[in-house]
PDB file of C-alpha atoms in Angstrom:
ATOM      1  CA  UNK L  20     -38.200  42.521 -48.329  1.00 80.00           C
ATOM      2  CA  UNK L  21     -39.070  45.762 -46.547  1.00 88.00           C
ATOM      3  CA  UNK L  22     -37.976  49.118 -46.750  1.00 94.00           C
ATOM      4  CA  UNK L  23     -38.144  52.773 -45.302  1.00 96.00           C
ATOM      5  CA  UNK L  24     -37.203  55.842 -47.320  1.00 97.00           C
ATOM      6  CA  UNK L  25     -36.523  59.166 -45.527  1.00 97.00           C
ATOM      7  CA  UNK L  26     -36.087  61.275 -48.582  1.00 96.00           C
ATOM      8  CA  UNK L  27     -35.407  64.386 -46.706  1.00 96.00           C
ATOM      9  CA  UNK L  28     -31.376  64.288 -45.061  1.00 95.00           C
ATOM     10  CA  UNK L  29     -31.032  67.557 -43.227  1.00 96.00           C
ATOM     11  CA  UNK L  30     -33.874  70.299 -42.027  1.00 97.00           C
ATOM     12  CA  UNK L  31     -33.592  73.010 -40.475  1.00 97.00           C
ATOM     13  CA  UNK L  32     -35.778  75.421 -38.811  1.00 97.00           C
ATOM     14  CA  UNK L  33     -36.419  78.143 -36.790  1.00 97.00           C
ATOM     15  CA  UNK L  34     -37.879  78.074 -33.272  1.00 97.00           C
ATOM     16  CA  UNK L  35     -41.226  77.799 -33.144  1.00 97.00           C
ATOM     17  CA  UNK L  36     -41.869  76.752 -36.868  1.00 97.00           C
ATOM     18  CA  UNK L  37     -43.428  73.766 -37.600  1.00 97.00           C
ATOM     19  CA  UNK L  38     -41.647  70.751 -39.813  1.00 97.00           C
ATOM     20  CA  UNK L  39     -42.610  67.870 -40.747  1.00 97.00           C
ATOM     21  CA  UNK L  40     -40.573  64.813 -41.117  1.00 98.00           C
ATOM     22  CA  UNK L  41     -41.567  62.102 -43.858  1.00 97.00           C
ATOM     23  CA  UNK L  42     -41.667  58.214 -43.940  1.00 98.00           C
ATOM     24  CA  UNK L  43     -42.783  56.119 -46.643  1.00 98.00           C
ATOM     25  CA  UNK L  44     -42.391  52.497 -45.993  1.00 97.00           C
ATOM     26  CA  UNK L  45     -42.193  48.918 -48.669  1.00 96.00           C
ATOM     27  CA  UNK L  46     -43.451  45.936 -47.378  1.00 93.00           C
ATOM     28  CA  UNK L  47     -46.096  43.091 -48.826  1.00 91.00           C
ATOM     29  CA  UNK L  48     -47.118  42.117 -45.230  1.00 89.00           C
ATOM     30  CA  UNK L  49     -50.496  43.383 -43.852  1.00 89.00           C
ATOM     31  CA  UNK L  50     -49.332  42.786 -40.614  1.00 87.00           C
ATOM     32  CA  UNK L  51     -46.512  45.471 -39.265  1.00 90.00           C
ATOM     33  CA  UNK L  52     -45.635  47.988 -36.683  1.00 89.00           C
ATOM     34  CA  UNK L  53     -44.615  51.454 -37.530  1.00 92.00           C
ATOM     35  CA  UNK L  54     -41.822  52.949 -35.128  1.00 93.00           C
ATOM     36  CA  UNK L  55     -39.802  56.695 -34.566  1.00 95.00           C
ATOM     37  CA  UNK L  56     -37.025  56.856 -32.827  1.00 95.00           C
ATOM     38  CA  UNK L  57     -34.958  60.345 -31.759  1.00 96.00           C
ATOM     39  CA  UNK L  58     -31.256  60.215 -31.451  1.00 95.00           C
ATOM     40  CA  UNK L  59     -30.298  63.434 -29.768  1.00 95.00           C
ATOM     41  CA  UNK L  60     -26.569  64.843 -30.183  1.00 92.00           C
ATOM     42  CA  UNK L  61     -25.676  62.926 -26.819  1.00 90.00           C
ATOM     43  CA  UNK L  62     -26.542  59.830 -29.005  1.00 90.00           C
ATOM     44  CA  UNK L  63     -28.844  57.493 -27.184  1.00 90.00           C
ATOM     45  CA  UNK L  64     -32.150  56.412 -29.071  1.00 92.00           C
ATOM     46  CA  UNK L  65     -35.266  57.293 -27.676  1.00 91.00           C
ATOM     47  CA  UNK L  66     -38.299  55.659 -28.621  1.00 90.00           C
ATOM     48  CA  UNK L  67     -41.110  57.858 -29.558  1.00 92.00           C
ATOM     49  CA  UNK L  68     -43.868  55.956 -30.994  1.00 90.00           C
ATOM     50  CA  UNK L  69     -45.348  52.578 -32.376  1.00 88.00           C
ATOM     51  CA  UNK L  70     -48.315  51.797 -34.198  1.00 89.00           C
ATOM     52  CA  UNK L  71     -49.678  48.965 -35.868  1.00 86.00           C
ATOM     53  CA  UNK L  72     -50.732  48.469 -39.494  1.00 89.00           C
ATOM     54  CA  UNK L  73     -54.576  47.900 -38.055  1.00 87.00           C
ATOM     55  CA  UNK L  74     -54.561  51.262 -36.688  1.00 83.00           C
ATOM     56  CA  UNK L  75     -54.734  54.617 -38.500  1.00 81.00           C
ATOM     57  CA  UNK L  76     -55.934  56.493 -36.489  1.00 80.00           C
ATOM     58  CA  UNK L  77     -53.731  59.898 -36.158  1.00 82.00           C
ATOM     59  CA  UNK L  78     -52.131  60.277 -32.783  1.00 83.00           C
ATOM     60  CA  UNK L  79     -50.951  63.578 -31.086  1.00 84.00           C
ATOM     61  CA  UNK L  80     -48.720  63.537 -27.601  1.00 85.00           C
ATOM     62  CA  UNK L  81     -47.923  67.208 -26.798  1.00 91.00           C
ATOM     63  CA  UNK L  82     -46.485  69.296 -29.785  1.00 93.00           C
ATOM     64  CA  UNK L  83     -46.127  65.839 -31.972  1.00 94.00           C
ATOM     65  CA  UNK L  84     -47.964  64.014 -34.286  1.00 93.00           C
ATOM     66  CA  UNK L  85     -48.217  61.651 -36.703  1.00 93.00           C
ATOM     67  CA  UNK L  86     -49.976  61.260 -39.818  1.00 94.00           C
ATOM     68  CA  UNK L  87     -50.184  57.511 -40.779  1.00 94.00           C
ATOM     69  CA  UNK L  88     -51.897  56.760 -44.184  1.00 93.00           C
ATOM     70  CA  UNK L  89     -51.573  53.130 -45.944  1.00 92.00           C
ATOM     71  CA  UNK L  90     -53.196  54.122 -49.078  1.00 92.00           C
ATOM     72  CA  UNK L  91     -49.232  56.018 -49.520  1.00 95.00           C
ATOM     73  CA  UNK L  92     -47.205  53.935 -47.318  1.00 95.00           C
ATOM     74  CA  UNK L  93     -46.551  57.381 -45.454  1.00 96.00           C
ATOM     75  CA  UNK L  94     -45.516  57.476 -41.454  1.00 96.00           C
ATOM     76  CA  UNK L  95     -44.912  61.492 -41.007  1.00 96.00           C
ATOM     77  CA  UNK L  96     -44.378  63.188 -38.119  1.00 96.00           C
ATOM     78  CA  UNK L  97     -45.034  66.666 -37.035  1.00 96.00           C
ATOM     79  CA  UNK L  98     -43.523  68.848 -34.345  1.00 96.00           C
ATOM     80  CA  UNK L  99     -45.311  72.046 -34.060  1.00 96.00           C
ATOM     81  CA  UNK L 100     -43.813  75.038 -32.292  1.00 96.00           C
ATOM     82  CA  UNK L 101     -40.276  73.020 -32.726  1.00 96.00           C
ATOM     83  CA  UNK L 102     -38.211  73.930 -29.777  1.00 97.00           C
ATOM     84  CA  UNK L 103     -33.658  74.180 -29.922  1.00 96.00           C
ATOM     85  CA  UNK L 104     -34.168  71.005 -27.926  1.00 96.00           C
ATOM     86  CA  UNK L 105     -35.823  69.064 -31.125  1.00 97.00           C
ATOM     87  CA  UNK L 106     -32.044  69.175 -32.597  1.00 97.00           C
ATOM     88  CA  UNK L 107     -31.735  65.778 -33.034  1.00 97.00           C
ATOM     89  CA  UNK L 108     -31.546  63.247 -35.743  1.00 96.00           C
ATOM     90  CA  UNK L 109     -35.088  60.941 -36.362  1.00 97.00           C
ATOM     91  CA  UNK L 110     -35.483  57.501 -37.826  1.00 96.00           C
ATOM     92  CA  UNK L 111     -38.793  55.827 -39.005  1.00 97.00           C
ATOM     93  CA  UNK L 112     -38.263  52.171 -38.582  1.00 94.00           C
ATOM     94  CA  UNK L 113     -40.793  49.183 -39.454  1.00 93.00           C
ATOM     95  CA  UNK L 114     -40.966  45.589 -38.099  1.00 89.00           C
ATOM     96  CA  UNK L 115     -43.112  43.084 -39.992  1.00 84.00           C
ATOM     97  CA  UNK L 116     -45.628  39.880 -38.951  1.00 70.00           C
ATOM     98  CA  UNK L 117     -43.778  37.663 -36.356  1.00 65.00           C
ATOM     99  CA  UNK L 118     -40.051  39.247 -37.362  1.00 63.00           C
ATOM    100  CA  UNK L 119     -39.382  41.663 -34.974  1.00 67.00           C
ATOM    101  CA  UNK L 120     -36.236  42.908 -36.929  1.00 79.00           C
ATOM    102  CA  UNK L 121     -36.308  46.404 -37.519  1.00 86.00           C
ATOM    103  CA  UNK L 122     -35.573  47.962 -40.675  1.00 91.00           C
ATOM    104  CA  UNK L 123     -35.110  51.488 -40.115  1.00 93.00           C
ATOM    105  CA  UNK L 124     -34.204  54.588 -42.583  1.00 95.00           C
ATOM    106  CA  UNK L 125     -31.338  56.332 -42.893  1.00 95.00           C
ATOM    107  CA  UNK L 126     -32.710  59.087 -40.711  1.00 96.00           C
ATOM    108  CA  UNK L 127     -33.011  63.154 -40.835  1.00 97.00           C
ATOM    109  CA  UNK L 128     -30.843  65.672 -39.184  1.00 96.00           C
ATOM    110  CA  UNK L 129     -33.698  67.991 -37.793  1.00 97.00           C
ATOM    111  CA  UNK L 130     -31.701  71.732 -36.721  1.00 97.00           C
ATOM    112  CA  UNK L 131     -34.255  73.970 -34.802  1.00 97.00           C
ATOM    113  CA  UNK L 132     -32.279  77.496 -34.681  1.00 96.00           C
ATOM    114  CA  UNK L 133     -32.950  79.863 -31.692  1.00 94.00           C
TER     115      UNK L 133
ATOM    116  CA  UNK G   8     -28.975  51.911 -14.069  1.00 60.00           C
ATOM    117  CA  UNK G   9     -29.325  51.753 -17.509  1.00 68.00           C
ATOM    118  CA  UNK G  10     -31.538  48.576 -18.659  1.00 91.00           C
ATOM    119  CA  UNK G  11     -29.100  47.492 -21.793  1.00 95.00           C
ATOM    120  CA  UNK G  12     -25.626  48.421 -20.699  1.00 96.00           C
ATOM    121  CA  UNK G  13     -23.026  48.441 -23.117  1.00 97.00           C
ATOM    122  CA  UNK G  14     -19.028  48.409 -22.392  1.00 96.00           C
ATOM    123  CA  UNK G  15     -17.370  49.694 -23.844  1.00 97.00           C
ATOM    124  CA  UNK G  16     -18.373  53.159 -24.328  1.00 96.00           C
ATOM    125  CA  UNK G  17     -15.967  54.373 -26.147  1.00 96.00           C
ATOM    126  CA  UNK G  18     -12.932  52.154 -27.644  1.00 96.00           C
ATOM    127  CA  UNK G  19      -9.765  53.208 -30.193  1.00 97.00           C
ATOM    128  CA  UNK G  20      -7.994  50.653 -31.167  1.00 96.00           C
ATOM    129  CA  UNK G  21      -5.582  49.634 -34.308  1.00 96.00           C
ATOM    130  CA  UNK G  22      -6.317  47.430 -37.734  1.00 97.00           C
ATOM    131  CA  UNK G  23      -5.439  44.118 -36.901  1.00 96.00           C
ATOM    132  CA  UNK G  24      -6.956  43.896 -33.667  1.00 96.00           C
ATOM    133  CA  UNK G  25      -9.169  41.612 -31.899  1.00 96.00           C
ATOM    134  CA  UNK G  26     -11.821  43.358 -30.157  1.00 96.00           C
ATOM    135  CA  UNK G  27     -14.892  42.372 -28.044  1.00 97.00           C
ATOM    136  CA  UNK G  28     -17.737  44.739 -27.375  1.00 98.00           C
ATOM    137  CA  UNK G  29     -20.675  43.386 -24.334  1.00 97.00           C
ATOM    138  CA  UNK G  30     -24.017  44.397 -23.942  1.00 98.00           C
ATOM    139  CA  UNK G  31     -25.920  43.065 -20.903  1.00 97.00           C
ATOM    140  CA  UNK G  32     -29.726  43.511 -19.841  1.00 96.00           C
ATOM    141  CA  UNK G  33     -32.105  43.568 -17.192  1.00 95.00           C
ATOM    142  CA  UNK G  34     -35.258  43.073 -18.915  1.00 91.00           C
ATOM    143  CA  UNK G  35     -35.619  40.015 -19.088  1.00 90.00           C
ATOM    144  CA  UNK G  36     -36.124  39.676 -22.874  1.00 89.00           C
ATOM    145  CA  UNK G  37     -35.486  36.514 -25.056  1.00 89.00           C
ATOM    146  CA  UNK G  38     -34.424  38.602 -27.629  1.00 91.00           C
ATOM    147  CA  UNK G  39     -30.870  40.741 -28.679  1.00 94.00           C
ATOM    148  CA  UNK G  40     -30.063  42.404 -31.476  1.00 95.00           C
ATOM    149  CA  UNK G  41     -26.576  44.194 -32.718  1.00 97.00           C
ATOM    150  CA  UNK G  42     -26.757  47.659 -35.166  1.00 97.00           C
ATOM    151  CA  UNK G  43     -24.026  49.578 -36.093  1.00 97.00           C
ATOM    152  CA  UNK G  44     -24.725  53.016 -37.069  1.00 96.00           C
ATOM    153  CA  UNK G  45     -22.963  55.245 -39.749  1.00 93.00           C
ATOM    154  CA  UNK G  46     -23.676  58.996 -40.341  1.00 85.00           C
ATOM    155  CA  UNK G  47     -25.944  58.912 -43.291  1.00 85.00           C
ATOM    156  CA  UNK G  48     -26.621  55.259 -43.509  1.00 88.00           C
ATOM    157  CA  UNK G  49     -28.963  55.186 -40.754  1.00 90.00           C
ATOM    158  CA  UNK G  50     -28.714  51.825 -38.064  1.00 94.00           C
ATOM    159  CA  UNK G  51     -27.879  48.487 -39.780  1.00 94.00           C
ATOM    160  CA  UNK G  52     -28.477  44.594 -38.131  1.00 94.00           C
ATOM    161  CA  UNK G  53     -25.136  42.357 -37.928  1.00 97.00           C
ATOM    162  CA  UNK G  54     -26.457  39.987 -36.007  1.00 96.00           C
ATOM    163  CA  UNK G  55     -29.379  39.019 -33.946  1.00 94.00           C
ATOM    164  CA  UNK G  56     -30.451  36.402 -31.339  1.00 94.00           C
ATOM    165  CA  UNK G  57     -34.027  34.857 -30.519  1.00 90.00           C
ATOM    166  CA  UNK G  58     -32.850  32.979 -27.913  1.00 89.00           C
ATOM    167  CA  UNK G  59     -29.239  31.390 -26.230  1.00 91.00           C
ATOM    168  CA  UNK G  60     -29.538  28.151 -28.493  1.00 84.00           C
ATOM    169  CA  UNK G  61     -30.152  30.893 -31.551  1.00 93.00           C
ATOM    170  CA  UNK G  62     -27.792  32.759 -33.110  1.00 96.00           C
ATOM    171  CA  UNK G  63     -28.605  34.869 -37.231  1.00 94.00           C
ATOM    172  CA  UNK G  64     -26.755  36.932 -39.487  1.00 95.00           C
ATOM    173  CA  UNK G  65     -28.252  40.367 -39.914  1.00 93.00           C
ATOM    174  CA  UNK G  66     -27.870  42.260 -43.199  1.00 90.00           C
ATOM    175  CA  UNK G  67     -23.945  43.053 -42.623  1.00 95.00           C
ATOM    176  CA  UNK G  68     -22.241  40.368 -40.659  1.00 96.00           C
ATOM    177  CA  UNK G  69     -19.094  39.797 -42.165  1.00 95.00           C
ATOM    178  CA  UNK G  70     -15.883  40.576 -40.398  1.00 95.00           C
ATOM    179  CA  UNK G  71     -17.687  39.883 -36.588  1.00 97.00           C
ATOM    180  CA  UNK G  72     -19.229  37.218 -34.717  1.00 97.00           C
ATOM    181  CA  UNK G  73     -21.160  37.072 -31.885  1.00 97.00           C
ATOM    182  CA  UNK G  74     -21.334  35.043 -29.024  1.00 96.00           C
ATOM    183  CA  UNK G  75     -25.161  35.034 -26.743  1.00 96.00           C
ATOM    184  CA  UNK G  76     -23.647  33.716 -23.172  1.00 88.00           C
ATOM    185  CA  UNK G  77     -26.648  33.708 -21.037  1.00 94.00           C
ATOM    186  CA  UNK G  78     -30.181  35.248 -22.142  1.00 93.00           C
ATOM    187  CA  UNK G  79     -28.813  38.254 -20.720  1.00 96.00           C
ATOM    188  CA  UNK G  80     -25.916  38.806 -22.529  1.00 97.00           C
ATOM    189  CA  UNK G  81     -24.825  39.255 -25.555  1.00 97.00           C
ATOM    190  CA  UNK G  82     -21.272  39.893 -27.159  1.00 98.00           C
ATOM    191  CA  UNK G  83     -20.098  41.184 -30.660  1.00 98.00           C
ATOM    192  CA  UNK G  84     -16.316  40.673 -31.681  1.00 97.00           C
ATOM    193  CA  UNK G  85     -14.239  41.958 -34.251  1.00 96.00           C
ATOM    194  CA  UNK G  86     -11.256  39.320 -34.619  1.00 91.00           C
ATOM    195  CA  UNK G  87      -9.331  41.306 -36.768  1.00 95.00           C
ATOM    196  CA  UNK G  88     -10.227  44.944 -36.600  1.00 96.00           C
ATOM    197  CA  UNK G  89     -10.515  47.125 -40.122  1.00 96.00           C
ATOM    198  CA  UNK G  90     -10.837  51.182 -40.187  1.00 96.00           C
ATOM    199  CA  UNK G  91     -14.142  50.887 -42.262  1.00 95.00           C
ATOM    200  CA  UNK G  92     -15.549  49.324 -39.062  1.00 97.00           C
ATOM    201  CA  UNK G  93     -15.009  52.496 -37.411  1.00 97.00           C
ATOM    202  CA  UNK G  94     -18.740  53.529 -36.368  1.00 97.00           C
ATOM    203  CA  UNK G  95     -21.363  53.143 -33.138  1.00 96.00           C
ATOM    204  CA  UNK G  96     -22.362  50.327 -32.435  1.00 98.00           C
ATOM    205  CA  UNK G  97     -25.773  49.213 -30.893  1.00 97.00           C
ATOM    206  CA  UNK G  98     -27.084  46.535 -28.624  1.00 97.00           C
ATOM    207  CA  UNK G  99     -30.947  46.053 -28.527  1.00 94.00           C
ATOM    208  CA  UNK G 100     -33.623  43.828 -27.085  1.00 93.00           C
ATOM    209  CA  UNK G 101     -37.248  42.823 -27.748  1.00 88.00           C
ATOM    210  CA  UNK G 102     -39.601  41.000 -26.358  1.00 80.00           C
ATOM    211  CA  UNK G 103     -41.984  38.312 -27.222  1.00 69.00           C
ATOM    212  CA  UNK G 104     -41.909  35.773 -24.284  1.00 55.00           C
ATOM    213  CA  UNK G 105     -45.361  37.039 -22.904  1.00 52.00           C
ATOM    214  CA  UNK G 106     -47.005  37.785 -26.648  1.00 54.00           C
ATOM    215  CA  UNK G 107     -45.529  41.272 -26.981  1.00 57.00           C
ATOM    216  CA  UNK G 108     -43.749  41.020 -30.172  1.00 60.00           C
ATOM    217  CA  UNK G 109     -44.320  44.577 -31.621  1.00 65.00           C
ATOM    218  CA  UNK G 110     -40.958  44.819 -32.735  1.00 70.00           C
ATOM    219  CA  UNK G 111     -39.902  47.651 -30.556  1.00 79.00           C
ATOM    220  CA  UNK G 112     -36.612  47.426 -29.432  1.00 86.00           C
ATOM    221  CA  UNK G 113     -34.902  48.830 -26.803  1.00 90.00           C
ATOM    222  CA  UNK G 114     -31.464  49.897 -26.727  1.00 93.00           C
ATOM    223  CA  UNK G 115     -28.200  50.510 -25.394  1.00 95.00           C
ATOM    224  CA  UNK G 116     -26.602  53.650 -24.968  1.00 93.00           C
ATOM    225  CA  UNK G 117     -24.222  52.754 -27.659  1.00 95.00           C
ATOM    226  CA  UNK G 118     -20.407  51.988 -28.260  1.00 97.00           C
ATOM    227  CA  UNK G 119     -18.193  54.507 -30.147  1.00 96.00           C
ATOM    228  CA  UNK G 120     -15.295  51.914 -31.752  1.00 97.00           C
ATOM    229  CA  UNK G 121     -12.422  53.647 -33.887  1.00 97.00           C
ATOM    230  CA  UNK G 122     -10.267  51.559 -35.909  1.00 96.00           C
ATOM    231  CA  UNK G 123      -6.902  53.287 -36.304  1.00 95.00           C
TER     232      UNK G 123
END
């Protein structure tokens, strides 16, 4: 069985500070995508990014990031120079092998103050 | 237009009552899925479909059913409405007809129900 654990429940933050929101995933699969998802107050989910268990490689798009390490089942994500419209709550999500299912955390209540 | 539409948007209704939420897409994916989200318990799977023949419980599937129509549409009911159902629910697809199964879903814009 998998599992994603988003220790952290509520952040907040003051413009332009950066935060970092954690991710540390269960599974016994080697094969498995890694997912974020943003659910602003309106409360639609937007998909931010995927990546596969092949592919470590850090990625940056624009203030984020994300910091993917195996050797701690870790899937963080960074927003630098967080911004009022960051308000929103996150999930980290993973889908494993052929099972497209995805398991996702409980999320975290990110606040960015002005 | 919205990809995964969802109507409802917003429902209140009583205990006891039968209720029928619809989600509908244009994406042409085989694949549906049906979350229901409570503040601090993150999005949970009642019910998912691979295809129209295919129908599997998700990790909380008791008190609904579904019901997958066409590949495009797919259709959670509550036959007898409880309070603790009160929540938002989800509708998502995937796709995997053309080799793409990452997992990523896409979803809905989501259905506000409140049981009374």
């Amino acid at each position: 069985a998998q599992k994603v654990t988003q220790a952290q429940t509520e952040i907040s933050v003051v413009e332009k500070e950066d935060v970092t929101l954690d991710c540390v995933y269960e599974t016994r699969d080697t094969t498995y995508y890694l997912f974020w998802y943003k659910q602003p107050p309106s409360g639609e989910l937007v998909f931010l990014i995927r990546r596969n268990s092949f592919d470590e490689q850090n990625e940056i798009s624009g203030r984020y990031s994300w910091n993917f390490q195996k050797s701690t089942s870790s899937f963080n994500f960074t927003i630098t120079a967080s911004q009022v419209v960051d308000s929103a709550v996150y999930f980290c999500a993973l889908s494993v092998g052929a099972n497209s299912k995805l398991t996702f955390g409980k999320g975290i209540t990110l606040s960015v103050r002005p | 237009d919205a990809d995964v539409t969802q109507t409802p948007r917003n429902r209140i209704t009583k205990t006891g009552k039968r209720i029928m939420l619809e989600c509908s897409q244009t994406k042409g994916h085989d694949r549906m899925y049906w979350y229901r989200q409570d503040p601090g318990l993150g999005l949970r799977l009642i019910y998912y479909s691979f295809d129209v023949k295919d129908i599997n419980k998700g990790e909380i599937s008791d008190g609904y059913s579904v019901s997958r129509q066409a590949q495009a549409k797919f259709s959670l009911s509550l036959e007898s409405a409880i309070p603790n159902q009160t929540a938002l629910y989800f509708c998502a697809t995937s796709d995997t007809l053309a080799g793409k199964n990452t997992g990523e879903l896409f979803f809905g814009e989501g259905s506000r129900l409140t049981v009374l």
